[in-house]
GROMACS .gro file of N, CA and C in nm:
model
  522
    1UNK      N    1   0.694  -6.006  -5.507
    1UNK     CA    2   0.830  -6.032  -5.467
    1UNK      C    3   0.919  -5.919  -5.518
    2UNK      N    4   1.014  -5.876  -5.429
    2UNK     CA    5   1.102  -5.763  -5.461
    2UNK      C    6   1.212  -5.807  -5.556
    3UNK      N    7   1.242  -5.718  -5.647
    3UNK     CA    8   1.350  -5.745  -5.742
    3UNK      C    9   1.480  -5.690  -5.688
    4UNK      N   10   1.590  -5.721  -5.757
    4UNK     CA   11   1.721  -5.670  -5.717
    4UNK      C   12   1.722  -5.517  -5.725
    5UNK      N   13   1.655  -5.463  -5.825
    5UNK     CA   14   1.649  -5.316  -5.839
    5UNK      C   15   1.573  -5.255  -5.722
    6UNK      N   16   1.463  -5.321  -5.681
    6UNK     CA   17   1.387  -5.271  -5.567
    6UNK      C   18   1.472  -5.273  -5.440
    7UNK      N   19   1.544  -5.380  -5.419
    7UNK     CA   20   1.629  -5.391  -5.300
    7UNK      C   21   1.742  -5.289  -5.306
    8UNK      N   22   1.802  -5.271  -5.421
    8UNK     CA   23   1.910  -5.172  -5.438
    8UNK      C   24   1.856  -5.032  -5.411
    9UNK      N   25   1.736  -5.005  -5.460
    9UNK     CA   26   1.672  -4.875  -5.439
    9UNK      C   27   1.646  -4.852  -5.290
   10UNK      N   28   1.598  -4.953  -5.220
   10UNK     CA   29   1.571  -4.943  -5.076
   10UNK      C   30   1.702  -4.921  -5.001
   11UNK      N   31   1.807  -4.996  -5.037
   11UNK     CA   32   1.936  -4.981  -4.970
   11UNK      C   33   1.993  -4.840  -4.991
   12UNK      N   34   1.972  -4.782  -5.108
   12UNK     CA   35   2.019  -4.645  -5.135
   12UNK      C   36   1.951  -4.544  -5.046
   13UNK      N   37   1.820  -4.561  -5.024
   13UNK     CA   38   1.741  -4.462  -4.951
   13UNK      C   39   1.745  -4.479  -4.800
   14UNK      N   40   1.778  -4.594  -4.747
   14UNK     CA   41   1.768  -4.613  -4.602
   14UNK      C   42   1.892  -4.557  -4.532
   15UNK      N   43   1.872  -4.517  -4.403
   15UNK     CA   44   1.978  -4.458  -4.323
   15UNK      C   45   2.073  -4.567  -4.276
   16UNK      N   46   2.200  -4.529  -4.268
   16UNK     CA   47   2.300  -4.622  -4.218
   16UNK      C   48   2.313  -4.606  -4.068
   17UNK      N   49   2.390  -4.694  -4.005
   17UNK     CA   50   2.417  -4.682  -3.861
   17UNK      C   51   2.490  -4.550  -3.834
   18UNK      N   52   2.580  -4.513  -3.925
   18UNK     CA   53   2.653  -4.385  -3.907
   18UNK      C   54   2.556  -4.267  -3.915
   19UNK      N   55   2.461  -4.274  -4.011
   19UNK     CA   56   2.360  -4.168  -4.021
   19UNK      C   57   2.280  -4.158  -3.892
   20UNK      N   58   2.241  -4.272  -3.837
   20UNK     CA   59   2.161  -4.274  -3.715
   20UNK      C   60   2.243  -4.222  -3.596
   21UNK      N   61   2.371  -4.259  -3.590
   21UNK     CA   62   2.458  -4.212  -3.480
   21UNK      C   63   2.476  -4.061  -3.489
   22UNK      N   64   2.495  -4.009  -3.610
   22UNK     CA   65   2.509  -3.863  -3.628
   22UNK      C   66   2.381  -3.792  -3.587
   23UNK      N   67   2.268  -3.847  -3.627
   23UNK     CA   68   2.138  -3.788  -3.592
   23UNK      C   69   2.119  -3.793  -3.440
   24UNK      N   70   2.155  -3.904  -3.378
   24UNK     CA   71   2.142  -3.917  -3.233
   24UNK      C   72   2.230  -3.815  -3.162
   25UNK      N   73   2.351  -3.793  -3.214
   25UNK     CA   74   2.441  -3.694  -3.154
   25UNK      C   75   2.382  -3.554  -3.166
   26UNK      N   76   2.325  -3.518  -3.281
   26UNK     CA   77   2.263  -3.387  -3.300
   26UNK      C   78   2.143  -3.369  -3.207
   27UNK      N   79   2.062  -3.472  -3.193
   27UNK     CA   80   1.945  -3.465  -3.104
   27UNK      C   81   1.992  -3.449  -2.960
   28UNK      N   82   2.097  -3.522  -2.922
   28UNK     CA   83   2.152  -3.509  -2.786
   28UNK      C   84   2.200  -3.368  -2.759
   29UNK      N   85   2.267  -3.308  -2.857
   29UNK     CA   86   2.314  -3.169  -2.842
   29UNK      C   87   2.195  -3.073  -2.824
   30UNK      N   88   2.093  -3.091  -2.903
   30UNK     CA   89   1.973  -3.006  -2.893
   30UNK      C   90   1.909  -3.022  -2.756
   31UNK      N   91   1.897  -3.146  -2.710
   31UNK     CA   92   1.836  -3.171  -2.579
   31UNK      C   93   1.918  -3.108  -2.466
   32UNK      N   94   2.051  -3.108  -2.480
   32UNK     CA   95   2.136  -3.050  -2.376
   32UNK      C   96   2.130  -2.899  -2.373
   33UNK      N   97   2.108  -2.835  -2.485
   33UNK     CA   98   2.118  -2.688  -2.491
   33UNK      C   99   1.984  -2.618  -2.502
   34UNK      N  100   1.877  -2.688  -2.522
   34UNK     CA  101   1.748  -2.619  -2.541
   34UNK      C  102   1.692  -2.571  -2.408
   35UNK      N  103   1.613  -2.465  -2.414
   35UNK     CA  104   1.549  -2.409  -2.295
   35UNK      C  105   1.431  -2.497  -2.255
   36UNK      N  106   1.417  -2.511  -2.125
   36UNK     CA  107   1.303  -2.587  -2.073
   36UNK      C  108   1.193  -2.489  -2.033
   37UNK      N  109   1.078  -2.541  -2.000
   37UNK     CA  110   0.970  -2.456  -1.951
   37UNK      C  111   1.013  -2.385  -1.824
   38UNK      N  112   1.091  -2.454  -1.739
   38UNK     CA  113   1.141  -2.390  -1.617
   38UNK      C  114   1.234  -2.275  -1.650
   39UNK      N  115   1.322  -2.294  -1.753
   39UNK     CA  116   1.411  -2.185  -1.796
   39UNK      C  117   1.329  -2.066  -1.843
   40UNK      N  118   1.226  -2.091  -1.920
   40UNK     CA  119   1.143  -1.982  -1.972
   40UNK      C  120   1.069  -1.912  -1.857
   41UNK      N  121   1.021  -1.990  -1.758
   41UNK     CA  122   0.953  -1.930  -1.643
   41UNK      C  123   1.050  -1.843  -1.564
   42UNK      N  124   1.174  -1.889  -1.547
   42UNK     CA  125   1.274  -1.809  -1.476
   42UNK      C  126   1.303  -1.681  -1.552
   43UNK      N  127   1.311  -1.690  -1.684
   43UNK     CA  128   1.335  -1.571  -1.766
   43UNK      C  129   1.218  -1.474  -1.751
   44UNK      N  130   1.095  -1.524  -1.752
   44UNK     CA  131   0.978  -1.438  -1.733
   44UNK      C  132   0.985  -1.369  -1.597
   45UNK      N  133   1.026  -1.442  -1.494
   45UNK     CA  134   1.037  -1.384  -1.360
   45UNK      C  135   1.141  -1.273  -1.358
   46UNK      N  136   1.254  -1.296  -1.423
   46UNK     CA  137   1.359  -1.195  -1.428
   46UNK      C  138   1.313  -1.072  -1.506
   47UNK      N  139   1.242  -1.093  -1.613
   47UNK     CA  140   1.189  -0.980  -1.691
   47UNK      C  141   1.087  -0.904  -1.606
   48UNK      N  142   1.005  -0.975  -1.530
   48UNK     CA  143   0.909  -0.910  -1.441
   48UNK      C  144   0.980  -0.824  -1.338
   49UNK      N  145   1.092  -0.872  -1.285
   49UNK     CA  146   1.170  -0.793  -1.188
   49UNK      C  147   1.222  -0.665  -1.253
   50UNK      N  148   1.270  -0.675  -1.375
   50UNK     CA  149   1.319  -0.557  -1.447
   50UNK      C  150   1.205  -0.457  -1.465
   51UNK      N  151   1.088  -0.506  -1.502
   51UNK     CA  152   0.974  -0.417  -1.520
   51UNK      C  153   0.935  -0.350  -1.389
   52UNK      N  154   0.950  -0.420  -1.277
   52UNK     CA  155   0.915  -0.362  -1.147
   52UNK      C  156   1.016  -0.257  -1.103
   53UNK      N  157   1.141  -0.269  -1.146
   53UNK     CA  158   1.244  -0.176  -1.101
   53UNK      C  159   1.268  -0.062  -1.198
   54UNK      N  160   1.196  -0.060  -1.309
   54UNK     CA  161   1.213   0.050  -1.405
   54UNK      C  162   1.158   0.180  -1.347
   55UNK      N  163   1.204   0.291  -1.400
   55UNK     CA  164   1.160   0.423  -1.353
   55UNK      C  165   1.012   0.444  -1.385
   56UNK      N  166   0.940   0.509  -1.291
   56UNK     CA  167   0.798   0.539  -1.310
   56UNK      C  168   0.784   0.685  -1.353
   57UNK      N  169   0.661   0.723  -1.386
   57UNK     CA  170   0.635   0.862  -1.422
   57UNK      C  171   0.667   0.954  -1.304
   58UNK      N  172   0.640   0.909  -1.182
   58UNK     CA  173   0.671   0.990  -1.063
   58UNK      C  174   0.822   1.011  -1.051
   59UNK      N  175   0.900   0.906  -1.080
   59UNK     CA  176   1.046   0.920  -1.077
   59UNK      C  177   1.091   1.025  -1.177
   60UNK      N  178   1.034   1.020  -1.294
   60UNK     CA  179   1.072   1.115  -1.400
   60UNK      C  180   1.030   1.257  -1.361
   61UNK      N  181   0.911   1.271  -1.300
   61UNK     CA  182   0.866   1.403  -1.256
   61UNK      C  183   0.961   1.458  -1.150
   62UNK      N  184   1.009   1.374  -1.060
   62UNK     CA  185   1.106   1.418  -0.958
   62UNK      C  186   1.235   1.465  -1.025
   63UNK      N  187   1.280   1.394  -1.125
   63UNK     CA  188   1.400   1.435  -1.199
   63UNK      C  189   1.377   1.570  -1.265
   64UNK      N  190   1.259   1.589  -1.323
   64UNK     CA  191   1.229   1.716  -1.389
   64UNK      C  192   1.234   1.832  -1.291
   65UNK      N  193   1.188   1.810  -1.166
   65UNK     CA  194   1.189   1.916  -1.066
   65UNK      C  195   1.332   1.954  -1.028
   66UNK      N  196   1.425   1.859  -1.034
   66UNK     CA  197   1.560   1.884  -0.987
   66UNK      C  198   1.657   1.924  -1.098
   67UNK      N  199   1.626   1.896  -1.222
   67UNK     CA  200   1.719   1.923  -1.332
   67UNK      C  201   1.707   2.067  -1.380
   68UNK      N  202   1.810   2.111  -1.455
   68UNK     CA  203   1.817   2.250  -1.496
   68UNK      C  204   1.722   2.284  -1.611
   69UNK      N  205   1.721   2.201  -1.717
   69UNK     CA  206   1.638   2.235  -1.833
   69UNK      C  207   1.560   2.113  -1.880
   70UNK      N  208   1.456   2.140  -1.955
   70UNK     CA  209   1.376   2.031  -2.011
   70UNK      C  210   1.457   1.951  -2.113
   71UNK      N  211   1.543   2.017  -2.188
   71UNK     CA  212   1.626   1.946  -2.287
   71UNK      C  213   1.721   1.848  -2.219
   72UNK      N  214   1.780   1.890  -2.106
   72UNK     CA  215   1.868   1.799  -2.031
   72UNK      C  216   1.791   1.678  -1.984
   73UNK      N  217   1.670   1.700  -1.932
   73UNK     CA  218   1.588   1.589  -1.882
   73UNK      C  219   1.552   1.494  -1.995
   74UNK      N  220   1.511   1.549  -2.106
   74UNK     CA  221   1.473   1.464  -2.220
   74UNK      C  222   1.591   1.379  -2.266
   75UNK      N  223   1.708   1.438  -2.270
   75UNK     CA  224   1.828   1.366  -2.313
   75UNK      C  225   1.863   1.254  -2.214
   76UNK      N  226   1.855   1.283  -2.084
   76UNK     CA  227   1.885   1.181  -1.983
   76UNK      C  228   1.782   1.069  -1.986
   77UNK      N  229   1.654   1.106  -1.998
   77UNK     CA  230   1.548   1.004  -2.002
   77UNK      C  231   1.567   0.908  -2.118
   78UNK      N  232   1.613   0.958  -2.230
   78UNK     CA  233   1.631   0.873  -2.348
   78UNK      C  234   1.746   0.774  -2.330
   79UNK      N  235   1.848   0.812  -2.255
   79UNK     CA  236   1.970   0.733  -2.251
   79UNK      C  237   2.003   0.670  -2.116
   80UNK      N  238   1.925   0.696  -2.012
   80UNK     CA  239   1.961   0.653  -1.877
   80UNK      C  240   1.939   0.503  -1.858
   81UNK      N  241   2.035   0.439  -1.792
   81UNK     CA  242   2.023   0.298  -1.752
   81UNK      C  243   2.088   0.285  -1.615
   82UNK      N  244   2.031   0.200  -1.530
   82UNK     CA  245   2.088   0.178  -1.398
   82UNK      C  246   2.185   0.060  -1.404
   83UNK      N  247   2.266   0.048  -1.299
   83UNK     CA  248   2.358  -0.066  -1.292
   83UNK      C  249   2.279  -0.196  -1.291
   84UNK      N  250   2.165  -0.196  -1.222
   84UNK     CA  251   2.079  -0.316  -1.218
   84UNK      C  252   2.029  -0.351  -1.358
   85UNK      N  253   1.989  -0.248  -1.435
   85UNK     CA  254   1.942  -0.274  -1.571
   85UNK      C  255   2.053  -0.336  -1.655
   86UNK      N  256   2.174  -0.283  -1.642
   86UNK     CA  257   2.287  -0.333  -1.722
   86UNK      C  258   2.321  -0.476  -1.681
   87UNK      N  259   2.326  -0.501  -1.549
   87UNK     CA  260   2.357  -0.636  -1.501
   87UNK      C  261   2.250  -0.735  -1.545
   88UNK      N  262   2.123  -0.695  -1.531
   88UNK     CA  263   2.014  -0.784  -1.572
   88UNK      C  264   2.019  -0.809  -1.723
   89UNK      N  265   2.050  -0.704  -1.798
   89UNK     CA  266   2.057  -0.720  -1.944
   89UNK      C  267   2.173  -0.813  -1.981
   90UNK      N  268   2.288  -0.799  -1.913
   90UNK     CA  269   2.401  -0.888  -1.938
   90UNK      C  270   2.365  -1.033  -1.907
   91UNK      N  271   2.293  -1.055  -1.795
   91UNK     CA  272   2.252  -1.191  -1.759
   91UNK      C  273   2.155  -1.247  -1.863
   92UNK      N  274   2.059  -1.164  -1.905
   92UNK     CA  275   1.962  -1.211  -2.005
   92UNK      C  276   2.031  -1.246  -2.136
   93UNK      N  277   2.126  -1.163  -2.178
   93UNK     CA  278   2.197  -1.190  -2.303
   93UNK      C  279   2.276  -1.319  -2.291
   94UNK      N  280   2.346  -1.337  -2.176
   94UNK     CA  281   2.422  -1.461  -2.155
   94UNK      C  282   2.332  -1.583  -2.157
   95UNK      N  283   2.218  -1.571  -2.095
   95UNK     CA  284   2.124  -1.684  -2.092
   95UNK      C  285   2.071  -1.714  -2.232
   96UNK      N  286   2.037  -1.612  -2.305
   96UNK     CA  287   1.984  -1.632  -2.440
   96UNK      C  288   2.090  -1.695  -2.530
   97UNK      N  289   2.215  -1.649  -2.518
   97UNK     CA  290   2.323  -1.703  -2.602
   97UNK      C  291   2.354  -1.849  -2.570
   98UNK      N  292   2.334  -1.888  -2.443
   98UNK     CA  293   2.369  -2.024  -2.403
   98UNK      C  294   2.255  -2.125  -2.420
   99UNK      N  295   2.136  -2.080  -2.448
   99UNK     CA  296   2.023  -2.173  -2.455
   99UNK      C  297   1.953  -2.163  -2.590
  100UNK      N  298   1.874  -2.265  -2.618
  100UNK     CA  299   1.795  -2.268  -2.740
  100UNK      C  300   1.650  -2.293  -2.703
  101UNK      N  301   1.561  -2.263  -2.791
  101UNK     CA  302   1.418  -2.284  -2.767
  101UNK      C  303   1.381  -2.432  -2.784
  102UNK      N  304   1.274  -2.473  -2.718
  102UNK     CA  305   1.224  -2.610  -2.733
  102UNK      C  306   1.151  -2.624  -2.866
  103UNK      N  307   1.114  -2.745  -2.899
  103UNK     CA  308   1.040  -2.769  -3.022
  103UNK      C  309   0.910  -2.690  -3.026
  104UNK      N  310   0.843  -2.681  -2.910
  104UNK     CA  311   0.718  -2.605  -2.904
  104UNK      C  312   0.742  -2.456  -2.924
  105UNK      N  313   0.859  -2.409  -2.886
  105UNK     CA  314   0.890  -2.265  -2.897
  105UNK      C  315   0.941  -2.224  -3.035
  106UNK      N  316   0.970  -2.320  -3.120
  106UNK     CA  317   1.025  -2.288  -3.253
  106UNK      C  318   0.930  -2.197  -3.331
  107UNK      N  319   0.802  -2.211  -3.307
  107UNK     CA  320   0.705  -2.125  -3.375
  107UNK      C  321   0.728  -1.978  -3.337
  108UNK      N  322   0.783  -1.953  -3.217
  108UNK     CA  323   0.809  -1.818  -3.170
  108UNK      C  324   0.950  -1.769  -3.204
  109UNK      N  325   1.025  -1.845  -3.281
  109UNK     CA  326   1.164  -1.811  -3.311
  109UNK      C  327   1.181  -1.670  -3.370
  110UNK      N  328   1.099  -1.624  -3.463
  110UNK     CA  329   1.117  -1.487  -3.513
  110UNK      C  330   1.104  -1.382  -3.403
  111UNK      N  331   1.014  -1.403  -3.309
  111UNK     CA  332   0.999  -1.308  -3.198
  111UNK      C  333   1.121  -1.310  -3.107
  112UNK      N  334   1.175  -1.430  -3.083
  112UNK     CA  335   1.294  -1.442  -2.999
  112UNK      C  336   1.413  -1.375  -3.067
  113UNK      N  337   1.429  -1.396  -3.196
  113UNK     CA  338   1.539  -1.331  -3.269
  113UNK      C  339   1.526  -1.179  -3.261
  114UNK      N  340   1.406  -1.127  -3.275
  114UNK     CA  341   1.384  -0.982  -3.266
  114UNK      C  342   1.421  -0.930  -3.128
  115UNK      N  343   1.382  -1.005  -3.024
  115UNK     CA  344   1.413  -0.963  -2.887
  115UNK      C  345   1.563  -0.959  -2.863
  116UNK      N  346   1.635  -1.061  -2.911
  116UNK     CA  347   1.780  -1.064  -2.896
  116UNK      C  348   1.843  -0.947  -2.971
  117UNK      N  349   1.798  -0.920  -3.090
  117UNK     CA  350   1.849  -0.807  -3.168
  117UNK      C  351   1.828  -0.676  -3.094
  118UNK      N  352   1.711  -0.656  -3.037
  118UNK     CA  353   1.681  -0.532  -2.964
  118UNK      C  354   1.768  -0.520  -2.838
  119UNK      N  355   1.789  -0.631  -2.770
  119UNK     CA  356   1.873  -0.629  -2.650
  119UNK      C  357   2.017  -0.595  -2.688
  120UNK      N  358   2.068  -0.654  -2.795
  120UNK     CA  359   2.204  -0.625  -2.838
  120UNK      C  360   2.219  -0.479  -2.878
  121UNK      N  361   2.117  -0.423  -2.943
  121UNK     CA  362   2.120  -0.281  -2.977
  121UNK      C  363   2.128  -0.197  -2.850
  122UNK      N  364   2.047  -0.234  -2.750
  122UNK     CA  365   2.047  -0.159  -2.623
  122UNK      C  366   2.183  -0.170  -2.555
  123UNK      N  367   2.243  -0.289  -2.556
  123UNK     CA  368   2.374  -0.308  -2.494
  123UNK      C  369   2.480  -0.225  -2.566
  124UNK      N  370   2.471  -0.218  -2.697
  124UNK     CA  371   2.568  -0.139  -2.774
  124UNK      C  372   2.556   0.010  -2.743
  125UNK      N  373   2.441   0.054  -2.696
  125UNK     CA  374   2.420   0.195  -2.662
  125UNK      C  375   2.466   0.229  -2.521
  126UNK      N  376   2.498   0.131  -2.440
  126UNK     CA  377   2.534   0.155  -2.300
  126UNK      C  378   2.654   0.250  -2.286
  127UNK      N  379   2.765   0.233  -2.361
  127UNK     CA  380   2.875   0.329  -2.345
  127UNK      C  381   2.833   0.473  -2.377
  128UNK      N  382   2.752   0.490  -2.479
  128UNK     CA  383   2.703   0.624  -2.513
  128UNK      C  384   2.615   0.678  -2.401
  129UNK      N  385   2.531   0.593  -2.346
  129UNK     CA  386   2.443   0.634  -2.235
  129UNK      C  387   2.527   0.677  -2.115
  130UNK      N  388   2.630   0.598  -2.083
  130UNK     CA  389   2.716   0.633  -1.970
  130UNK      C  390   2.785   0.767  -1.995
  131UNK      N  391   2.836   0.786  -2.115
  131UNK     CA  392   2.903   0.911  -2.151
  131UNK      C  393   2.807   1.029  -2.136
  132UNK      N  394   2.688   1.015  -2.190
  132UNK     CA  395   2.588   1.122  -2.182
  132UNK      C  396   2.548   1.149  -2.037
  133UNK      N  397   2.533   1.045  -1.958
  133UNK     CA  398   2.496   1.062  -1.819
  133UNK      C  399   2.606   1.137  -1.744
  134UNK      N  400   2.732   1.104  -1.772
  134UNK     CA  401   2.844   1.174  -1.707
  134UNK      C  402   2.844   1.321  -1.747
  135UNK      N  403   2.821   1.349  -1.875
  135UNK     CA  404   2.815   1.488  -1.922
  135UNK      C  405   2.699   1.563  -1.856
  136UNK      N  406   2.585   1.499  -1.846
  136UNK     CA  407   2.469   1.563  -1.785
  136UNK      C  408   2.495   1.588  -1.635
  137UNK      N  409   2.564   1.497  -1.569
  137UNK     CA  410   2.597   1.516  -1.428
  137UNK      C  411   2.688   1.636  -1.410
  138UNK      N  412   2.787   1.650  -1.499
  138UNK     CA  413   2.876   1.765  -1.493
  138UNK      C  414   2.798   1.895  -1.516
  139UNK      N  415   2.710   1.894  -1.616
  139UNK     CA  416   2.628   2.012  -1.643
  139UNK      C  417   2.541   2.046  -1.522
  140UNK      N  418   2.483   1.945  -1.460
  140UNK     CA  419   2.399   1.966  -1.344
  140UNK      C  420   2.479   2.027  -1.230
  141UNK      N  421   2.600   1.977  -1.208
  141UNK     CA  422   2.685   2.033  -1.103
  141UNK      C  423   2.719   2.179  -1.133
  142UNK      N  424   2.748   2.211  -1.258
  142UNK     CA  425   2.776   2.350  -1.297
  142UNK      C  426   2.654   2.438  -1.271
  143UNK      N  427   2.536   2.390  -1.307
  143UNK     CA  428   2.413   2.469  -1.288
  143UNK      C  429   2.388   2.491  -1.138
  144UNK      N  430   2.408   2.387  -1.058
  144UNK     CA  431   2.387   2.399  -0.913
  144UNK      C  432   2.485   2.501  -0.854
  145UNK      N  433   2.612   2.495  -0.896
  145UNK     CA  434   2.711   2.590  -0.847
  145UNK      C  435   2.674   2.732  -0.889
  146UNK      N  436   2.630   2.750  -1.014
  146UNK     CA  437   2.589   2.882  -1.062
  146UNK      C  438   2.469   2.932  -0.983
  147UNK      N  439   2.373   2.845  -0.958
  147UNK     CA  440   2.255   2.884  -0.880
  147UNK      C  441   2.296   2.926  -0.739
  148UNK      N  442   2.391   2.857  -0.679
  148UNK     CA  443   2.436   2.893  -0.544
  148UNK      C  444   2.501   3.031  -0.545
  149UNK      N  445   2.583   3.059  -0.648
  149UNK     CA  446   2.646   3.193  -0.659
  149UNK      C  447   2.539   3.300  -0.677
  150UNK      N  448   2.442   3.274  -0.761
  150UNK     CA  449   2.334   3.369  -0.784
  150UNK      C  450   2.254   3.394  -0.656
  151UNK      N  451   2.230   3.289  -0.581
  151UNK     CA  452   2.155   3.303  -0.457
  151UNK      C  453   2.230   3.392  -0.359
  152UNK      N  454   2.364   3.374  -0.350
  152UNK     CA  455   2.444   3.460  -0.263
  152UNK      C  456   2.439   3.605  -0.310
  153UNK      N  457   2.446   3.627  -0.440
  153UNK     CA  458   2.441   3.763  -0.494
  153UNK      C  459   2.305   3.826  -0.464
  154UNK      N  460   2.199   3.751  -0.479
  154UNK     CA  461   2.064   3.802  -0.453
  154UNK      C  462   2.049   3.836  -0.305
  155UNK      N  463   2.099   3.752  -0.219
  155UNK     CA  464   2.093   3.779  -0.076
  155UNK      C  465   2.170   3.906  -0.041
  156UNK      N  466   2.288   3.921  -0.102
  156UNK     CA  467   2.370   4.041  -0.078
  156UNK      C  468   2.296   4.165  -0.125
  157UNK      N  469   2.234   4.161  -0.241
  157UNK     CA  470   2.159   4.275  -0.293
  157UNK      C  471   2.038   4.305  -0.204
  158UNK      N  472   1.974   4.203  -0.151
  158UNK     CA  473   1.860   4.223  -0.063
  158UNK      C  474   1.903   4.295   0.065
  159UNK      N  475   2.019   4.256   0.120
  159UNK     CA  476   2.071   4.321   0.241
  159UNK      C  477   2.102   4.467   0.211
  160UNK      N  478   2.168   4.491   0.098
  160UNK     CA  479   2.200   4.629   0.058
  160UNK      C  480   2.072   4.712   0.044
  161UNK      N  481   1.971   4.654  -0.016
  161UNK     CA  482   1.845   4.725  -0.034
  161UNK      C  483   1.785   4.763   0.101
  162UNK      N  484   1.788   4.671   0.196
  162UNK     CA  485   1.737   4.701   0.330
  162UNK      C  486   1.818   4.811   0.398
  163UNK      N  487   1.950   4.807   0.383
  163UNK     CA  488   2.036   4.910   0.442
  163UNK      C  489   2.002   5.045   0.382
  164UNK      N  490   1.987   5.051   0.249
  164UNK     CA  491   1.955   5.177   0.181
  164UNK      C  492   1.818   5.229   0.225
  165UNK      N  493   1.722   5.138   0.237
  165UNK     CA  494   1.589   5.181   0.283
  165UNK      C  495   1.597   5.240   0.424
  166UNK      N  496   1.673   5.178   0.512
  166UNK     CA  497   1.690   5.229   0.647
  166UNK      C  498   1.759   5.365   0.647
  167UNK      N  499   1.860   5.380   0.563
  167UNK     CA  500   1.930   5.509   0.554
  167UNK      C  501   1.837   5.617   0.502
  168UNK      N  502   1.755   5.583   0.403
  168UNK     CA  503   1.660   5.679   0.346
  168UNK      C  504   1.558   5.720   0.455
  169UNK      N  505   1.507   5.623   0.530
  169UNK     CA  506   1.413   5.654   0.637
  169UNK      C  507   1.479   5.742   0.743
  170UNK      N  508   1.605   5.713   0.774
  170UNK     CA  509   1.677   5.793   0.874
  170UNK      C  510   1.693   5.936   0.827
  171UNK      N  511   1.723   5.954   0.695
  171UNK     CA  512   1.739   6.088   0.639
  171UNK      C  513   1.606   6.161   0.638
  172UNK      N  514   1.498   6.094   0.608
  172UNK     CA  515   1.364   6.155   0.606
  172UNK      C  516   1.321   6.195   0.747
  173UNK      N  517   1.362   6.117   0.845
  173UNK     CA  518   1.322   6.142   0.984
  173UNK      C  519   1.394   6.264   1.042
  174UNK      N  520   1.503   6.309   0.987
  174UNK     CA  521   1.579   6.422   1.040
  174UNK      C  522   1.514   6.551   1.014
   0.00000   0.00000   0.00000
């Protein structure tokens, strides 16, 4: 038979209706905001789309053929992002910020935190990337204009050389 001390001890340790209501509210919040398997599948699909639209080695080789120097290409390759990449990254960040992992996914929480950190770092670099891309575009335009001027000068010199050769032949023929 339980004593008064036993009953008092049990009453001290047991949850109250308020405790249960607070716990129920917290569980309801978690259920409303956690990611479902469908959410995770959609995120995987979106990540797959990003991987499919990323630049390939052939794309980079084409850029190398058209750019002025290897240093310019290396700098652009390190910092280049497309509008699609930025939009997709913004959507992914918004989705990650608005959702939470399920109970089964909690084991992967350190990996998810690392991914969010890496994405935020990439987003913070976007203004620098845009600035560098604009600078590289200006440099490329300057190089193209210089090449066009050089090409005209070379053509002019080639014509002069032909004229001189003809004059020399004419003088020799006399």
